[in-house]
Structures are given as structure tokens and as C-alpha cells.
GROMACS .gro file of C-alpha atoms in nm:
model
  391
    1MET     CA    1  10.469  28.046  -6.102
    2LYS     CA    2  10.692  28.182  -5.828
    3LEU     CA    3  10.887  27.949  -5.643
    4GLY     CA    4  11.061  27.980  -5.338
    5VAL     CA    5  11.299  27.881  -5.163
    6LEU     CA    6  11.294  27.841  -4.786
    7ARG     CA    7  11.549  27.811  -4.557
    8ASP     CA    8  11.447  27.536  -4.330
    9ILE     CA    9  11.413  27.621  -3.883
   10LYS     CA   10  11.358  27.241  -3.781
   11ALA     CA   11  11.719  27.268  -3.522
   12ASN     CA   12  12.052  27.201  -3.650
   13GLU     CA   13  11.909  27.146  -3.993
   14TYR     CA   14  12.179  27.305  -4.204
   15ARG     CA   15  12.055  27.137  -4.616
   16VAL     CA   16  11.894  27.303  -4.809
   17VAL     CA   17  11.620  27.256  -5.130
   18LEU     CA   18  11.820  27.403  -5.395
   19THR     CA   19  12.183  27.517  -5.441
   20PRO     CA   20  12.235  27.815  -5.696
   21GLN     CA   21  12.246  27.593  -5.945
   22GLU     CA   22  11.937  27.446  -6.033
   23VAL     CA   23  11.816  27.753  -5.920
   24ALA     CA   24  11.932  27.934  -6.211
   25THR     CA   25  11.796  27.643  -6.431
   26ILE     CA   26  11.480  27.739  -6.384
   27VAL     CA   27  11.543  28.079  -6.361
   28GLY     CA   28  11.568  27.992  -6.720
   29ASP     CA   29  11.272  27.849  -6.752
   30GLY     CA   30  11.105  28.209  -6.700
   31HIS     CA   31  11.023  28.112  -6.319
   32PRO     CA   32  11.088  28.374  -6.139
   33VAL     CA   33  11.281  28.264  -5.744
   34TYR     CA   34  11.239  28.419  -5.379
   35VAL     CA   35  11.547  28.248  -5.200
   36GLN     CA   36  11.500  28.327  -4.762
   37ALA     CA   37  11.795  28.503  -4.687
   38GLY     CA   38  12.041  28.251  -4.563
   39ALA     CA   39  11.840  27.943  -4.659
   40GLY     CA   40  12.164  27.772  -4.824
   41VAL     CA   41  12.482  27.981  -4.595
   42LYS     CA   42  12.536  27.704  -4.352
   43ALA     CA   43  12.570  27.370  -4.683
   44GLY     CA   44  12.823  27.664  -4.779
   45PHE     CA   45  12.580  27.827  -5.101
   46PRO     CA   46  12.588  28.210  -4.962
   47ASP     CA   47  12.282  28.401  -5.069
   48ALA     CA   48  12.594  28.616  -5.259
   49ALA     CA   49  12.523  28.285  -5.502
   50TYR     CA   50  12.140  28.262  -5.536
   51GLU     CA   51  12.134  28.637  -5.626
   52LYS     CA   52  12.413  28.580  -5.932
   53ALA     CA   53  12.146  28.257  -6.030
   54GLY     CA   54  11.890  28.491  -6.098
   55ALA     CA   55  11.692  28.458  -5.708
   56ARG     CA   56  11.526  28.717  -5.553
   57LEU     CA   57  11.616  28.794  -5.098
   58LEU     CA   58  11.386  28.776  -4.880
   59GLU     CA   59  11.488  28.807  -4.548
   60THR     CA   60  11.118  28.698  -4.356
   61ALA     CA   61  10.941  28.332  -4.381
   62ALA     CA   62  10.683  28.590  -4.343
   63GLU     CA   63  10.759  28.715  -4.665
   64MET     CA   64  10.858  28.426  -4.838
   65TYR     CA   65  10.468  28.246  -4.827
   66ALA     CA   66  10.328  28.611  -4.896
   67GLU     CA   67  10.507  28.594  -5.203
   68ALA     CA   68  10.558  28.245  -5.361
   69ASP     CA   69  10.337  28.084  -5.582
   70PHE     CA   70  10.514  27.723  -5.439
   71LEU     CA   71  10.776  27.695  -5.105
   72VAL     CA   72  11.004  27.436  -5.108
   73LYS     CA   73  11.188  27.359  -4.794
   74VAL     CA   74  11.384  27.036  -4.603
   75LYS     CA   75  11.189  26.920  -4.289
   76GLU     CA   76  10.865  26.938  -4.131
   77PHE     CA   77  10.643  27.231  -4.122
   78GLU     CA   78  10.745  27.353  -3.746
   79GLU     CA   79  10.433  27.507  -3.525
   80SER     CA   80  10.549  27.825  -3.648
   81GLU     CA   81  10.496  27.799  -3.954
   82TYR     CA   82  10.141  27.656  -3.943
   83ASP     CA   83   9.970  28.070  -3.917
   84LEU     CA   84  10.173  28.112  -4.270
   85LEU     CA   85  10.044  27.880  -4.495
   86ARG     CA   86   9.774  27.980  -4.732
   87LYS     CA   87   9.491  27.806  -4.962
   88GLY     CA   88   9.585  27.683  -5.263
   89GLN     CA   89   9.997  27.778  -5.205
   90ILE     CA   90  10.229  27.432  -5.232
   91TYR     CA   91  10.396  27.316  -5.158
   92LEU     CA   92  10.755  27.032  -5.137
   93THR     CA   93  10.915  26.895  -4.773
   94CYS     CA   94  10.933  26.576  -4.607
   95ILE     CA   95  10.624  26.644  -4.452
   96HIS     CA   96  10.658  26.250  -4.307
   97PRO     CA   97  10.258  26.334  -4.275
   98ALA     CA   98  10.176  25.996  -4.102
   99ALA     CA   99  10.371  25.981  -3.717
  100HIS     CA  100  10.252  26.386  -3.771
  101PRO     CA  101   9.908  26.452  -3.762
  102ALA     CA  102   9.915  26.804  -3.548
  103GLU     CA  103  10.114  26.896  -3.857
  104VAL     CA  104   9.883  26.769  -4.099
  105GLU     CA  105   9.558  26.887  -4.002
  106ALA     CA  106   9.748  27.216  -4.020
  107LEU     CA  107   9.755  27.213  -4.395
  108LEU     CA  108   9.416  27.038  -4.406
  109ARG     CA  109   9.255  27.355  -4.211
  110SER     CA  110   9.451  27.554  -4.453
  111GLU     CA  111   9.344  27.423  -4.834
  112CYS     CA  112   9.664  27.388  -4.934
  113ILE     CA  113   9.901  27.188  -5.211
  114ALA     CA  114  10.113  26.960  -4.979
  115PHE     CA  115  10.395  26.697  -5.114
  116THR     CA  116  10.614  26.502  -4.890
  117ALA     CA  117  10.905  26.451  -5.065
  118GLU     CA  118  11.037  26.141  -4.961
  119ASP     CA  119  10.835  25.995  -5.179
  120THR     CA  120  10.893  26.088  -5.516
  121HIS     CA  121  11.140  25.937  -5.548
  122ARG     CA  122  11.187  25.676  -5.802
  123TYR     CA  123  11.526  25.577  -5.736
  124GLY     CA  124  11.539  25.640  -5.356
  125SER     CA  125  11.619  25.908  -5.197
  126PRO     CA  126  12.028  26.000  -5.160
  127ASN     CA  127  11.850  26.156  -4.774
  128CYS     CA  128  11.897  25.777  -4.786
  129GLU     CA  129  12.216  25.753  -4.907
  130ALA     CA  130  12.334  26.015  -4.698
  131ALA     CA  131  12.202  25.845  -4.356
  132GLY     CA  132  12.379  25.524  -4.395
  133LYS     CA  133  12.710  25.645  -4.543
  134GLN     CA  134  12.697  25.933  -4.183
  135GLY     CA  135  12.515  25.720  -3.999
  136ALA     CA  136  12.772  25.437  -3.971
  137LEU     CA  137  13.093  25.664  -3.918
  138PHE     CA  138  12.813  25.813  -3.634
  139GLY     CA  139  12.823  25.472  -3.452
  140LEU     CA  140  13.189  25.430  -3.523
  141HIS     CA  141  13.217  25.775  -3.322
  142HIS     CA  142  13.040  25.673  -3.048
  143LEU     CA  143  13.210  25.325  -3.006
  144LEU     CA  144  13.536  25.580  -2.894
  145SER     CA  145  13.626  25.531  -2.566
  146THR     CA  146  13.606  25.899  -2.524
  147ASN     CA  147  13.237  25.896  -2.597
  148GLY     CA  148  13.199  25.602  -2.325
  149GLY     CA  149  13.242  25.378  -2.543
  150LYS     CA  150  13.364  24.999  -2.561
  151GLY     CA  151  13.748  25.171  -2.761
  152LYS     CA  152  13.741  24.953  -3.009
  153PHE     CA  153  13.901  25.016  -3.350
  154VAL     CA  154  13.653  24.988  -3.645
  155GLY     CA  155  13.952  24.756  -3.841
  156GLY     CA  156  14.154  24.619  -3.529
  157LEU     CA  157  14.486  24.602  -3.481
  158ALA     CA  158  14.765  24.358  -3.494
  159GLY     CA  159  14.699  24.199  -3.196
  160ALA     CA  160  14.285  24.252  -3.191
  161PRO     CA  161  14.004  24.211  -3.362
  162GLY     CA  162  13.826  24.464  -3.535
  163ILE     CA  163  13.422  24.485  -3.507
  164GLN     CA  164  13.150  24.337  -3.451
  165ALA     CA  165  12.865  24.492  -3.641
  166VAL     CA  166  12.540  24.412  -3.777
  167ILE     CA  167  12.243  24.597  -3.960
  168LEU     CA  168  11.914  24.488  -4.012
  169GLY     CA  169  11.757  24.634  -4.369
  170ALA     CA  170  11.956  24.535  -4.681
  171GLY     CA  171  11.783  24.843  -4.869
  172LEU     CA  172  11.864  25.212  -4.970
  173VAL     CA  173  11.982  25.268  -4.643
  174GLY     CA  174  12.178  24.951  -4.496
  175LYS     CA  175  12.364  24.902  -4.803
  176ALA     CA  176  12.446  25.207  -4.832
  177ALA     CA  177  12.637  25.199  -4.482
  178LEU     CA  178  12.711  24.817  -4.561
  179GLN     CA  179  12.931  25.044  -4.813
  180VAL     CA  180  13.179  25.268  -4.564
  181LEU     CA  181  13.181  24.951  -4.279
  182GLU     CA  182  13.324  24.715  -4.502
  183ALA     CA  183  13.549  24.941  -4.628
  184LEU     CA  184  13.687  25.060  -4.341
  185GLY     CA  185  13.725  24.659  -4.264
  186ALA     CA  186  13.478  24.567  -3.999
  187TRP     CA  187  13.275  24.249  -3.963
  188VAL     CA  188  12.924  24.317  -4.092
  189THR     CA  189  12.647  24.053  -4.109
  190VAL     CA  190  12.303  24.175  -4.210
  191LEU     CA  191  11.994  24.115  -4.124
  192ASP     CA  192  11.622  24.139  -4.447
  193ILE     CA  193  11.381  23.971  -4.543
  194ASN     CA  194  11.414  23.961  -4.919
  195ILE     CA  195  11.625  23.650  -5.058
  196ALA     CA  196  11.732  23.812  -5.319
  197THR     CA  197  11.847  24.054  -5.195
  198LEU     CA  198  12.069  23.810  -4.916
  199ARG     CA  199  12.242  23.711  -5.217
  200ASP     CA  200  12.270  24.050  -5.448
  201ILE     CA  201  12.513  24.093  -5.090
  202ASN     CA  202  12.648  23.742  -5.122
  203ARG     CA  203  12.742  23.847  -5.463
  204GLN     CA  204  12.913  24.111  -5.427
  205TYR     CA  205  13.064  24.070  -5.065
  206GLY     CA  206  13.179  23.685  -5.117
  207ASP     CA  207  13.280  23.608  -4.791
  208ARG     CA  208  13.344  23.938  -4.627
  209VAL     CA  209  13.021  24.069  -4.503
  210HIS     CA  210  12.789  23.716  -4.358
  211THR     CA  211  12.381  23.721  -4.411
  212MET     CA  212  12.090  23.542  -4.258
  213LEU     CA  213  11.747  23.615  -4.227
  214SER     CA  214  11.616  23.860  -3.992
  215THR     CA  215  11.412  23.789  -3.728
  216LYS     CA  216  11.432  23.867  -3.343
  217GLU     CA  217  11.600  23.509  -3.307
  218ASN     CA  218  11.851  23.608  -3.520
  219ILE     CA  219  11.940  23.875  -3.417
  220ALA     CA  220  11.985  23.835  -2.957
  221ALA     CA  221  12.158  23.498  -3.097
  222LEU     CA  222  12.402  23.806  -3.264
  223LEU     CA  223  12.351  24.061  -2.969
  224PRO     CA  224  12.602  23.977  -2.721
  225THR     CA  225  12.910  24.019  -3.018
  226THR     CA  226  12.762  24.302  -3.112
  227ASP     CA  227  12.944  24.630  -3.081
  228LEU     CA  228  12.782  24.816  -3.349
  229VAL     CA  229  12.381  24.812  -3.509
  230LEU     CA  230  12.234  24.988  -3.705
  231ASN     CA  231  11.897  24.978  -3.785
  232CYS     CA  232  11.826  25.027  -4.127
  233VAL     CA  233  11.452  24.878  -4.125
  234LYS     CA  234  11.113  25.116  -4.212
  235TRP     CA  235  10.918  25.002  -4.014
  236PRO     CA  236  10.522  24.934  -4.051
  237LYS     CA  237  10.380  25.254  -3.763
  238GLU     CA  238  10.080  24.997  -3.690
  239SER     CA  239  10.341  24.755  -3.562
  240LYS     CA  240  10.316  24.712  -3.218
  241THR     CA  241  10.605  24.473  -3.228
  242HIS     CA  242  10.967  24.523  -3.196
  243LEU     CA  243  11.353  24.345  -3.352
  244ILE     CA  244  11.450  24.478  -3.053
  245ASP     CA  245  11.273  24.508  -2.753
  246ARG     CA  246  11.432  24.625  -2.426
  247SER     CA  247  11.527  24.273  -2.286
  248MET     CA  248  11.711  24.259  -2.605
  249LEU     CA  249  11.966  24.552  -2.452
  250LYS     CA  250  12.062  24.280  -2.180
  251LEU     CA  251  12.247  24.056  -2.456
  252MET     CA  252  12.446  24.372  -2.507
  253GLU     CA  253  12.774  24.468  -2.341
  254PRO     CA  254  12.823  24.779  -2.173
  255GLY     CA  255  12.964  25.050  -2.437
  256SER     CA  256  12.772  24.884  -2.761
  257VAL     CA  257  12.608  25.165  -2.964
  258ILE     CA  258  12.250  25.114  -3.159
  259VAL     CA  259  12.150  25.415  -3.470
  260ASP     CA  260  11.833  25.371  -3.552
  261ILE     CA  261  11.932  25.546  -3.869
  262SER     CA  262  11.488  25.434  -3.888
  263ALA     CA  263  11.447  25.700  -3.657
  264ASP     CA  264  11.066  25.565  -3.555
  265GLU     CA  265  10.916  25.585  -3.213
  266GLY     CA  266  10.761  25.310  -3.197
  267GLY     CA  267  10.909  25.129  -3.423
  268ALA     CA  268  11.171  24.879  -3.464
  269VAL     CA  269  11.384  24.946  -3.156
  270GLU     CA  270  11.158  25.004  -2.850
  271THR     CA  271  11.394  25.188  -2.725
  272TYR     CA  272  11.428  25.465  -2.974
  273LYS     CA  273  11.350  25.807  -2.888
  274GLU     CA  274  11.422  26.126  -3.145
  275THR     CA  275  11.783  26.276  -3.043
  276THR     CA  276  11.909  26.635  -3.198
  277HIS     CA  277  12.265  26.705  -3.310
  278ALA     CA  278  12.321  26.899  -3.033
  279GLU     CA  279  12.244  26.604  -2.801
  280PRO     CA  280  12.309  26.333  -3.051
  281THR     CA  281  12.356  26.057  -2.806
  282TYR     CA  282  12.138  25.836  -2.431
  283VAL     CA  283  12.226  25.545  -2.238
  284ILE     CA  284  11.956  25.246  -2.202
  285ASP     CA  285  12.057  24.981  -1.928
  286GLY     CA  286  12.426  25.044  -2.026
  287VAL     CA  287  12.405  25.090  -2.444
  288ILE     CA  288  12.406  25.454  -2.644
  289HIS     CA  289  12.156  25.527  -2.831
  290PHE     CA  290  12.241  25.759  -3.136
  291GLY     CA  291  11.867  25.867  -3.234
  292VAL     CA  292  11.932  26.224  -3.455
  293SER     CA  293  11.667  26.189  -3.720
  294ASN     CA  294  11.811  26.443  -3.942
  295ILE     CA  295  12.184  26.296  -3.989
  296PRO     CA  296  12.229  26.410  -4.356
  297ALA     CA  297  12.259  26.760  -4.167
  298SER     CA  298  12.575  26.694  -4.097
  299ILE     CA  299  12.772  26.722  -4.418
  300ALA     CA  300  12.497  26.944  -4.555
  301LYS     CA  301  12.682  27.024  -4.851
  302SER     CA  302  12.727  26.652  -5.041
  303ALA     CA  303  12.344  26.573  -4.909
  304SER     CA  304  12.162  26.926  -5.068
  305GLN     CA  305  12.334  26.952  -5.390
  306ALA     CA  306  12.211  26.540  -5.424
  307TYR     CA  307  11.925  26.593  -5.280
  308ALA     CA  308  11.937  26.952  -5.532
  309VAL     CA  309  11.981  26.693  -5.801
  310SER     CA  310  11.649  26.485  -5.673
  311LEU     CA  311  11.368  26.664  -5.624
  312VAL     CA  312  11.489  26.943  -5.954
  313GLY     CA  313  11.318  26.756  -6.190
  314HIS     CA  314  10.950  26.774  -6.015
  315ILE     CA  315  10.987  27.125  -5.917
  316ARG     CA  316  11.081  27.214  -6.255
  317SER     CA  317  10.757  26.966  -6.361
  318ILE     CA  318  10.469  27.114  -6.163
  319LEU     CA  319  10.609  27.521  -6.257
  320ASN     CA  320  10.662  27.416  -6.645
  321ASN     CA  321  10.294  27.165  -6.673
  322GLY     CA  322  10.091  27.254  -6.319
  323VAL     CA  323   9.948  27.009  -6.070
  324ALA     CA  324   9.757  26.734  -6.205
  325GLU     CA  325  10.014  26.683  -6.530
  326ALA     CA  326  10.280  26.718  -6.403
  327CYS     CA  327  10.134  26.412  -6.142
  328ARG     CA  328   9.928  26.204  -6.425
  329ARG     CA  329  10.304  26.228  -6.578
  330ASP     CA  330  10.525  26.113  -6.298
  331GLY     CA  331  10.365  25.820  -6.065
  332PHE     CA  332  10.606  25.892  -5.798
  333LEU     CA  333  10.549  26.269  -5.837
  334ARG     CA  334  10.117  26.165  -5.752
  335ARG     CA  335  10.232  25.929  -5.496
  336ALA     CA  336  10.330  26.199  -5.252
  337LEU     CA  337  10.059  26.435  -5.328
  338THR     CA  338   9.909  26.482  -4.909
  339VAL     CA  339   9.714  26.671  -4.868
  340TYR     CA  340   9.520  26.896  -5.209
  341GLN     CA  341   9.281  27.181  -5.113
  342GLY     CA  342   9.114  27.048  -4.756
  343VAL     CA  343   9.097  26.716  -4.847
  344LEU     CA  344   9.378  26.419  -4.774
  345THR     CA  345   9.498  26.226  -5.045
  346HIS     CA  346   9.785  26.009  -4.878
  347GLU     CA  347   9.692  25.685  -4.770
  348GLU     CA  348   9.896  25.554  -4.453
  349THR     CA  349   9.803  25.855  -4.315
  350SER     CA  350   9.491  25.848  -4.340
  351ALA     CA  351   9.463  25.466  -4.199
  352LEU     CA  352   9.691  25.491  -3.831
  353GLN     CA  353   9.545  25.868  -3.857
  354GLN     CA  354   9.207  25.727  -3.851
  355ARG     CA  355   9.093  26.078  -4.140
  356PRO     CA  356   8.864  26.036  -4.440
  357TRP     CA  357   9.067  26.022  -4.714
  358ARG     CA  358   9.123  26.052  -5.113
  359THR     CA  359   9.320  25.936  -5.425
  360PRO     CA  360   9.530  26.130  -5.559
  361ALA     CA  361   9.427  26.080  -5.954
  362ASP     CA  362   9.024  26.172  -5.791
  363VAL     CA  363   9.121  26.489  -5.644
  364LEU     CA  364   9.346  26.590  -5.957
  365GLY     CA  365   9.078  26.454  -6.172
  366LEU     CA  366   9.281  26.267  -6.344
  367ASP     CA  367   9.223  25.932  -6.543
  368PRO     CA  368   9.423  25.595  -6.408
  369GLN     CA  369   9.429  25.445  -6.707
  370ALA     CA  370   9.622  25.778  -6.886
  371CYS     CA  371   9.886  25.796  -6.564
  372ASP     CA  372  10.194  25.693  -6.547
  373PRO     CA  373  10.194  25.431  -6.257
  374ALA     CA  374  10.382  25.390  -5.956
  375PRO     CA  375  10.398  25.156  -5.594
  376PRO     CA  376  10.230  25.248  -5.367
  377ALA     CA  377  10.426  25.404  -5.090
  378THR     CA  378  10.423  25.205  -4.820
  379GLY     CA  379  10.206  24.854  -4.764
  380THR     CA  380   9.994  25.035  -4.506
  381ARG     CA  381   9.627  24.978  -4.625
  382SER     CA  382   9.352  25.219  -4.509
  383PRO     CA  383   8.970  25.166  -4.483
  384GLU     CA  384   8.884  25.524  -4.489
  385LEU     CA  385   8.862  25.551  -4.900
  386LEU     CA  386   8.634  25.776  -4.991
  387GLN     CA  387   8.332  25.755  -5.306
  388THR     CA  388   8.494  25.903  -5.657
  389LYS     CA  389   8.353  26.278  -5.694
  390GLY     CA  390   8.181  26.066  -5.920
  391GLY     CA  391   8.032  25.846  -5.781
   0.00000   0.00000   0.00000
């Protein structure tokens, strides 16, 4: 099977999905690897390094789609790529299918096989760690007076207190953000709905970090004295409510900052809208909003290295074992199967887009009892499940 590493074309995206080190390993497995020219340059991996690792360089995306059996990249498919998708070709990238119906339609129409990478991570995505840590630093950057913020130093100065920060959600993203802010001396309050998680934070940080149950009322009580809010909650896409609605912005002082790391329009923060690294912020009711959806691209080398380590096992398994056997062996890869030869296999996308779907095990002809188990990627359930092929 021939593998292709595409150059990402999303605005301000600098990461690459595999570094030369992983490419050398895959070449060592006996698989030809094609790399689109410039794919890793902005992450610090020159074309020559991929050639030294045994890859062949191709100039254009069209050549890559024509040559490779299996293509990998970092971010969603752009509209300019839709016509390049072809029947039977395998793709692994962050599709975020539930939020991108046009992209899903293009994938289904092509009759390709596509995995959404964000659902493949058994131990949490390295992009979540990167987004949490760097998102905290972006928040501090935009609190500076020179950037329109309140002008407060994170850890305070003699006679001047440090910032008050609120972290919504204590999953991998929130804990990563907390690690940075606490180390720099911020006064941090973490809110979550999982009491066991809050206890773990108390044990680790003691009285240096406050914890509270995540409710709209508790958040509202904190906002008048909060300088920086980091939203790290993966909000249910079908929900019509918010943790911070527009009226709550008036509780915050001008120059305060909200960094929505989860980057969900219509999500936990009602006033969130996507921005880019080129124009990362906007102001509503005096509150600075940072809305960049690909925060890890700003630390492209580190993020690429960590991401490659996380994905290379899945990529090698597909190359060495084929799609069906790779999915049987790893439930997290199986649950990430999004479309299979014209059939939707992603439950959350089915629920939110009202599309019929089949389970990955069904379309692959696998016995569920013989498959490696994995929890559902989200709590969203769909009533649109089609009967099994034999039903």
C-alpha cells in the first residue's frame, strides 16, 4: 500500500502529520511513501529530510491523490480538495464531520474510506495538550495592555496581585492549561461536573488552585473578578444552551479575555466565532475573544512531533493489516471510521445531520464480540441506525 503525506492548506496551518522519523519507519515496513513538497517545511522538517528517510517528493495535491492509496494530513478537507477524493482511497485526518456537512457529503459522494483522527486517541490527543498549554499563553498575551487587555501580570508584582483565571472543564485540555497558569503564579479556579476530577486537582495542587462545580450560576459569580476565562468544555453540539451567554459578558471588566480552546460555534460560549492566527481576536461588550481553532499550529514543530507519535501506530496498522483488521484490533480506530464507500459510519454526525448510518463493525463485516472494545467518542446517540446487512 502506498502512503501519501499531504501538505495542509488550511489558513495558518503549519503542522505536518508525520515527521521524517516516522516516514523512515514506514519505509522500513516496506511501504512506498510519497510526501507533498513543502509539507513539513513550516514545522521545521525540510523536504530533503523526507527524501533522506526514503520518501519520494511530489509537487502537487493532484499528483498525491492520483498516486497514493492512503493519504494522511492534519486538518479538514478544504472545498478545493473535494473533487480530488476518489473511490476506495483511504484518508486519515481531523475531519470534525458533525460540524461540516458539506465535507461529509463530499466524502460520501466519493465512496472513499475516511477516518476522523480526533476520535482515534486512546490516551487523549496531543493536540489537546498543545491547545491547552498554548491557549493559556495566548490568553496571557492578549491580557497585555499593548494588545488591548487589562494590563495585569500573570503572577503579580510586589503590591500588585496576579490575575484571576477561570478554567471551564478539567479534561486533558483544561489540565494542560492549568499546568501552565499555576506554574506562572495565576490564581486559578477550575470548574467541572466530575467531582472525582476536582478531587484529583485538589490532591495535586492543594490550596494553590480552587475547584467548583461547573454551573452557570457559579460561573456568573466568578466573572466580575475574573481576568481570563479558558473554555475547555467539549459542549454537546445538539445543546441550545450555553455556560456563558452574551448577557454574562457585562459581568466582566473591559479588557478581560475569553479564550475558547474548544472552538465550538454555538457551544459553551455563546459569543464564540472562529478566527485565524492572522486575526485572532474580536471584542464584544468590552471583552476580548480569542477564537483560533487550530491553536497547536502556532507551535508547529512540537505539535507535529507529538501528533506523529500518537498517529503513527494507527497508520502502520492500516498499512500492514488493512482497514478491517486494523479496526478489529483497535476500537479507537474503529470508532473513528467516518465514511466507508458511500456509507456514513459516524454516529454523532448521523444524529446532528439526520443522516442514516451503519456501525463500523457492520460495514466492515466484523463480529463485534471479536473486536477490541472502545467507548463511544461522544454521548450523542442517533436514531438513524440502519439494520445490519444481514438483517
